[in-house]
Short mmCIF file of C-alpha atoms in Angstrom, two decimals:
data_model
loop_
_atom_site.label_atom_id
_atom_site.label_comp_id
_atom_site.label_asym_id
_atom_site.label_seq_id
_atom_site.Cartn_x
_atom_site.Cartn_y
_atom_site.Cartn_z
CA MET A 1287 0.00 0.00 0.00
CA GLY A 1288 1.39 3.35 -0.95
CA SER A 1289 0.93 4.85 2.50
CA GLN A 1290 2.71 2.16 4.50
CA GLY A 1291 6.36 2.23 5.38
CA GLN A 1292 9.02 1.08 7.80
CA ALA A 1293 9.00 2.75 11.21
CA THR A 1294 12.37 4.26 10.45
CA ALA A 1295 11.34 5.59 7.06
CA GLN A 1296 9.31 8.61 6.01
CA HIS A 1297 5.61 7.80 5.71
CA ASP A 1298 3.14 9.03 3.09
CA SER A 1299 1.62 11.32 3.29
CA THR A 1300 -35.90 19.19 30.55
CA ASP A 1301 -33.80 16.87 27.64
CA ALA A 1302 -31.29 17.64 25.01
CA PRO A 1303 -32.66 18.59 21.60
CA SER A 1304 -33.69 15.59 19.52
CA ARG A 1305 -31.49 16.79 16.65
CA LEU A 1306 -27.86 17.76 17.09
CA PRO A 1307 -26.75 21.18 15.85
CA ARG A 1308 -24.89 20.64 12.60
CA MET A 1309 -22.34 23.08 11.31
CA ARG A 1310 -23.12 24.42 7.86
CA ARG A 1311 -20.86 23.12 5.11
CA PRO A 1312 -21.13 25.45 2.09
CA ALA A 1313 -20.16 24.09 -1.30
CA GLU A 1314 -19.64 20.66 0.18
CA THR A 1315 -19.19 17.98 -2.43
CA PRO A 1316 -21.03 14.82 -1.44
CA SER A 1317 -18.71 11.87 -1.30
CA ALA A 1318 -19.45 8.67 -3.10
CA SER A 1319 -21.10 6.29 -0.73
CA ARG A 1320 -20.08 2.74 -0.35
CA ARG A 1321 -21.34 0.06 1.89
CA ALA A 1322 -18.76 -2.36 3.17
CA PRO A 1323 -19.92 -5.91 3.68
CA SER A 1324 -19.08 -5.70 7.37
CA ALA A 1325 -20.80 -2.38 7.97
CA SER A 1326 -23.82 -2.43 10.26
CA ARG A 1327 -26.96 -0.30 10.28
CA PRO A 1328 -28.29 1.13 13.56
CA ALA A 1329 -31.41 -0.48 14.93
CA PRO A 1330 -34.52 1.71 14.87
CA GLY A 1331 -35.01 3.65 18.09
CA GLY A 1332 -32.76 3.91 21.12
CA ALA A 1333 -28.99 3.63 21.07
CA PRO A 1334 -27.33 2.05 18.03
CA PRO A 1335 -26.30 -1.58 18.36
CA ALA A 1336 -22.68 -2.34 18.99
CA PRO A 1337 -20.72 -3.02 15.80
CA GLY A 1338 -19.80 -6.67 15.51
CA ASP A 1339 -16.59 -8.35 14.57
CA ALA A 1340 -16.28 -10.76 11.64
CA THR A 1341 -18.33 -13.40 13.50
CA GLY A 1342 -21.18 -10.95 14.06
CA ARG A 1343 -20.60 -10.80 17.83
CA ALA A 1344 -19.73 -7.44 19.30
CA SER A 1345 -16.42 -7.19 21.11
CA ARG A 1346 -16.81 -7.20 24.86
CA THR A 1347 -15.49 -3.67 25.26
CA THR A 1348 -18.02 -2.29 22.78
CA ARG A 1349 -20.82 -4.42 24.25
CA LEU A 1350 -20.17 -3.14 27.77
CA ASP A 1351 -20.31 0.43 26.48
CA SER A 1352 -23.57 -0.29 24.66
CA LEU A 1353 -25.06 -1.90 27.78
CA ALA A 1354 -24.17 1.15 29.88
CA ARG A 1355 -25.68 3.47 27.24
CA GLU A 1356 -28.93 1.50 27.16
CA LEU A 1357 -29.28 1.65 30.94
CA HIS A 1358 -28.49 5.37 31.00
CA ALA A 1359 -31.09 5.97 28.28
CA ALA A 1360 -33.71 3.94 30.20
CA GLY A 1361 -33.30 6.14 33.28
CA ARG A 1362 -35.27 5.12 36.37
CA GLN A 1363 -37.42 2.71 34.36
CA GLY A 1364 -34.47 0.39 33.81
CA ARG A 1365 -34.38 -2.61 31.50
CA THR A 1366 -35.03 -6.31 31.97
CA SER A 1367 -32.28 -8.81 31.26
CA SER A 1368 -34.34 -10.37 28.46
CA TRP A 1369 -34.81 -6.96 26.79
CA LEU A 1370 -31.09 -6.23 27.02
CA ALA A 1371 -30.19 -9.68 25.75
CA GLU A 1372 -32.36 -9.25 22.66
CA ARG A 1373 -31.10 -5.70 22.12
CA LEU A 1374 -27.42 -6.68 22.28
CA GLY A 1375 -27.79 -10.05 20.55
CA VAL A 1376 -26.45 -12.09 23.48
CA SER A 1377 -27.82 -14.43 26.13
CA ALA A 1378 -29.32 -13.33 29.45
CA ARG A 1379 -26.40 -15.03 31.18
CA THR A 1380 -23.98 -12.86 29.20
CA VAL A 1381 -25.95 -9.75 30.19
CA LYS A 1382 -25.62 -10.75 33.85
CA ARG A 1383 -21.84 -11.22 33.49
CA ASP A 1384 -21.54 -7.85 31.73
CA VAL A 1385 -23.56 -6.12 34.45
CA ILE A 1386 -21.23 -7.56 37.08
CA ALA A 1387 -18.24 -6.33 35.07
CA LEU A 1388 -19.71 -2.83 34.91
CA GLN A 1389 -20.47 -2.87 38.64
CA GLN A 1390 -16.88 -3.87 39.37
CA ALA A 1391 -15.76 -0.97 37.16
CA GLY A 1392 -17.72 1.44 39.33
CA VAL A 1393 -20.96 1.85 37.37
CA PRO A 1394 -23.77 2.09 39.99
CA ILE A 1395 -26.17 -0.54 38.61
CA ARG A 1396 -28.91 -1.90 40.86
CA ALA A 1397 -30.61 -5.23 40.16
CA SER A 1398 -34.20 -6.05 41.15
CA SER A 1399 -35.73 -9.51 41.28
CA GLY A 1400 -39.20 -10.75 40.35
CA PRO A 1401 -41.18 -11.08 37.09
CA GLN A 1402 -40.58 -7.42 36.23
CA GLY A 1403 -37.08 -7.37 37.62
CA GLY A 1404 -34.14 -5.95 35.75
CA TYR A 1405 -31.32 -3.45 35.97
CA VAL A 1406 -31.30 0.28 36.56
CA ILE A 1407 -28.48 2.80 36.99
CA ASP A 1408 -28.60 4.54 40.34
CA GLN A 1409 -28.02 8.18 39.40
CA SER A 1410 -28.26 9.53 42.94
CA GLY A 1411 -24.55 9.18 43.54
CA GLN A 1412 -23.37 10.50 40.17
CA ARG A 1413 -22.02 14.00 39.78
CA ALA A 1414 -23.49 15.82 36.80
CA LEU A 1415 -21.13 17.43 34.30
CA SER A 1416 -21.84 21.10 33.72
CA LEU A 1417 -20.63 23.00 30.63
CA THR A 1418 -21.03 26.58 29.50
CA PRO A 1419 -22.46 27.16 25.99
CA ASP A 1420 -19.00 28.12 24.70
CA GLU A 1421 -17.44 24.97 26.16
CA ALA A 1422 -20.14 22.84 24.54
CA LEU A 1423 -19.64 24.60 21.20
CA ALA A 1424 -15.89 24.00 21.34
CA ILE A 1425 -16.46 20.26 21.73
CA VAL A 1426 -19.26 19.96 19.15
CA VAL A 1427 -17.35 22.02 16.56
CA GLY A 1428 -14.25 19.90 17.16
CA LEU A 1429 -16.21 16.69 16.65
CA GLN A 1430 -17.81 17.83 13.39
CA ALA A 1431 -14.69 19.49 11.99
CA VAL A 1432 -12.94 16.12 11.69
CA PRO A 1433 -15.63 13.81 10.24
CA ASP A 1434 -13.17 11.12 9.11
CA GLN A 1435 -11.45 10.57 12.47
CA PRO A 1436 -11.30 6.97 13.79
CA PHE A 1437 -13.93 7.57 16.49
CA ALA A 1438 -16.37 9.47 14.27
CA ALA A 1439 -19.05 6.79 14.76
CA ALA A 1440 -19.25 7.76 18.44
CA GLY A 1441 -19.35 11.48 17.66
CA SER A 1442 -23.13 11.77 17.50
CA SER A 1443 -23.75 10.22 20.92
CA ALA A 1444 -20.84 12.21 22.39
CA ALA A 1445 -22.29 15.48 21.08
CA ALA A 1446 -25.70 14.58 22.51
CA LYS A 1447 -24.13 14.04 25.96
CA VAL A 1448 -22.31 17.35 25.66
CA LEU A 1449 -25.59 19.16 24.95
CA ARG A 1450 -27.23 17.50 27.96
CA ALA A 1451 -24.45 18.96 30.12
CA VAL A 1452 -25.55 22.51 29.19
CA ALA A 1453 -28.22 24.20 31.29
CA PRO A 1454 -31.64 23.58 29.64
CA ASP A 1455 -32.30 27.30 29.18
CA ARG A 1456 -29.01 27.73 27.27
CA ARG A 1457 -29.19 24.75 24.88
CA ALA A 1458 -31.06 26.81 22.30
CA ASP A 1459 -28.13 29.26 22.33
CA VAL A 1460 -25.71 26.45 21.48
CA THR A 1461 -27.89 25.30 18.59
CA ALA A 1462 -28.33 28.84 17.24
CA VAL A 1463 -24.60 29.63 17.26
CA ALA A 1464 -23.68 26.21 15.82
CA GLN A 1465 -25.90 26.84 12.82
CA ARG A 1466 -23.91 30.00 12.09
CA ILE A 1467 -20.54 28.24 12.02
CA TRP A 1468 -19.39 27.14 8.57
CA ILE A 1469 -16.95 24.31 8.03
CA ARG A 1470 -15.73 24.23 4.46
CA PRO A 1471 -14.14 20.86 3.62
CA GLY A 1472 -10.89 20.95 1.68
CA GLU A 1473 -11.73 17.75 -0.20
CA PRO A 1474 -14.70 15.35 -0.28
CA GLU A 1475 -14.64 13.03 2.71
CA PRO A 1476 -13.27 9.65 1.60
CA PRO A 1477 -15.56 6.66 2.17
CA HIS A 1478 -14.67 4.61 5.22
CA ASP A 1479 -15.86 1.56 7.11
CA ASP A 1480 -16.81 2.37 10.71
CA ALA A 1481 -16.81 -1.35 11.59
CA VAL A 1482 -13.12 -1.64 10.61
CA ARG A 1483 -12.23 1.40 12.69
CA THR A 1484 -14.16 0.05 15.68
CA VAL A 1485 -12.28 -3.26 15.52
CA LEU A 1486 -8.95 -1.41 15.39
CA ALA A 1487 -9.87 0.92 18.27
CA ASP A 1488 -10.93 -2.06 20.40
CA ALA A 1489 -7.72 -3.90 19.51
CA ILE A 1490 -5.61 -0.91 20.54
CA ARG A 1491 -7.37 -0.80 23.93
CA ASP A 1492 -7.34 -4.56 24.49
CA HIS A 1493 -3.85 -5.23 22.98
CA ARG A 1494 -5.35 -7.78 20.59
CA VAL A 1495 -3.72 -9.13 17.44
CA VAL A 1496 -5.66 -8.39 14.24
CA LEU A 1497 -5.66 -9.85 10.73
CA LEU A 1498 -5.54 -6.73 8.55
CA ASP A 1499 -6.53 -6.67 4.86
CA HIS A 1500 -5.19 -3.71 2.92
CA ALA A 1501 -4.85 -2.73 -0.73
CA PRO A 1502 -1.27 -1.65 -1.57
CA ALA A 1503 -0.87 0.99 -4.25
CA GLY A 1504 -0.62 -0.57 -7.70
CA ALA A 1505 -1.78 -4.00 -6.52
CA THR A 1506 -4.75 -5.74 -8.10
CA GLY A 1507 -5.90 -7.42 -4.89
CA THR A 1508 -5.60 -7.16 -1.12
CA VAL A 1509 -2.82 -8.30 1.19
CA THR A 1510 -3.46 -9.80 4.64
CA GLU A 1511 -1.02 -9.17 7.47
CA GLN A 1512 -1.00 -10.19 11.12
CA VAL A 1513 -0.51 -6.98 13.07
CA GLU A 1514 -0.47 -5.54 16.57
CA PRO A 1515 -2.45 -2.26 16.43
CA LEU A 1516 -0.68 0.41 18.49
CA GLY A 1517 -2.40 3.72 17.76
CA PHE A 1518 -3.76 6.21 15.22
CA ALA A 1519 -2.06 9.14 13.53
CA HIS A 1520 -3.18 12.01 11.31
CA SER A 1521 -0.72 13.27 8.72
CA ARG A 1522 -1.02 15.23 5.47
CA GLY A 1523 -4.80 15.16 5.52
CA ALA A 1524 -5.20 11.40 6.07
CA TRP A 1525 -5.69 9.06 9.04
CA PHE A 1526 -3.39 6.09 9.62
CA VAL A 1527 -3.34 3.11 11.96
CA LEU A 1528 0.09 2.49 13.50
CA VAL A 1529 0.87 -1.21 13.85
CA TRP A 1530 3.66 -3.65 14.51
CA SER A 1531 3.70 -5.97 11.50
CA ARG A 1532 4.64 -9.52 12.42
CA GLU A 1533 5.45 -10.31 8.79
CA ALA A 1534 7.86 -7.40 8.46
CA ASP A 1535 8.96 -7.47 12.13
CA ALA A 1536 8.76 -3.68 12.09
CA GLY A 1537 6.43 -0.77 12.63
CA ARG A 1538 4.11 0.18 9.77
CA TRP A 1539 1.74 2.99 8.85
CA PHE A 1540 -1.45 1.86 7.10
CA GLN A 1541 -3.76 4.52 5.68
CA LEU A 1542 -7.22 3.78 7.07
CA ASP A 1543 -8.90 4.44 3.72
CA HIS A 1544 -6.86 1.57 2.25
CA VAL A 1545 -7.78 -0.96 4.97
CA THR A 1546 -10.58 -3.15 3.60
CA ALA A 1547 -11.14 -5.50 6.55
CA ALA A 1548 -9.97 -6.12 10.13
CA GLN A 1549 -10.49 -9.46 11.87
CA PRO A 1550 -9.73 -9.61 15.63
CA THR A 1551 -8.07 -12.78 16.91
CA HIS A 1552 -8.04 -14.37 20.35
CA GLU A 1553 -4.32 -13.62 20.77
CA THR A 1554 -3.13 -10.65 22.81
CA PHE A 1555 0.26 -8.95 22.81
CA GLU A 1556 2.48 -7.03 25.21
CA PRO A 1557 2.19 -3.24 24.73
CA ARG A 1558 5.06 -1.63 22.81
CA ASP A 1559 6.55 1.85 23.14
CA VAL A 1560 4.97 3.68 20.20
CA ARG A 1561 7.34 6.66 20.48
CA GLU A 1562 10.36 4.38 20.37
CA ILE A 1563 9.10 2.42 17.36
CA PHE A 1564 8.05 5.43 15.30
CA ARG A 1565 10.69 7.96 16.32
CA PRO A 1566 12.08 10.09 13.48
CA VAL A 1567 15.18 8.92 11.64
CA PRO A 1568 18.26 10.88 12.85
CA ALA A 1569 19.71 13.14 10.17
CA ALA A 1570 22.97 11.93 8.65
CA ASP A 1571 26.16 13.81 9.58
#
């Protein structure tokens, strides 16, 4: 792939409003849409389902986050284990294990027994985040100014939480100002697969080995490599995933737009020093 290279070489390149305030994008050229085979569509209503890996099962990290979001969205009403199991595509036993994991992580979830029993987040002990309108605008503008970043799929829910942290009588001010901010894109946003980026982000957090399919420049097909995802980087207008390639036994930069698939494995790896692997090459004397 044209954008990959050795680590020592130069690389290429009240509630919140129901609709988020979107920055105006004058003269924006719509990008060609593509639908990757592994891409998932959000379920109607409520929080979107967790993106799955190649087997269709969401990674545990993503599933725990989705479970917490569902319980937060349910409020005092809570959710039954059977409802959560159907929503997340897992068994009731898995939901129970995930709830225990969240409780151990400090999420205040209460369980009730009986026919209508279920789980509810105890919000009495949580401290509410408070933002000024300008602070909220700074975050929302930042999220929408970089639409191709690796965590863009979570941007919508993050912006919604930011708006909920603004005093109800000032949320309209945030929306009004946001609509008067123009973001003019330099180039059409390249198509990307959010499912691939989710797998890579999870692998970076969990230190999990991934089978990465990428399309090198000038090649007629794709190449599969076993890699250890280490981080993301933005350079010369493009996003890259930084990995340790086991085939090359070296650090590599892979442009995210050229990654066609990412398959997580059961193998984990010891974290590496990213700064040491990708430090600049010393200039010759």
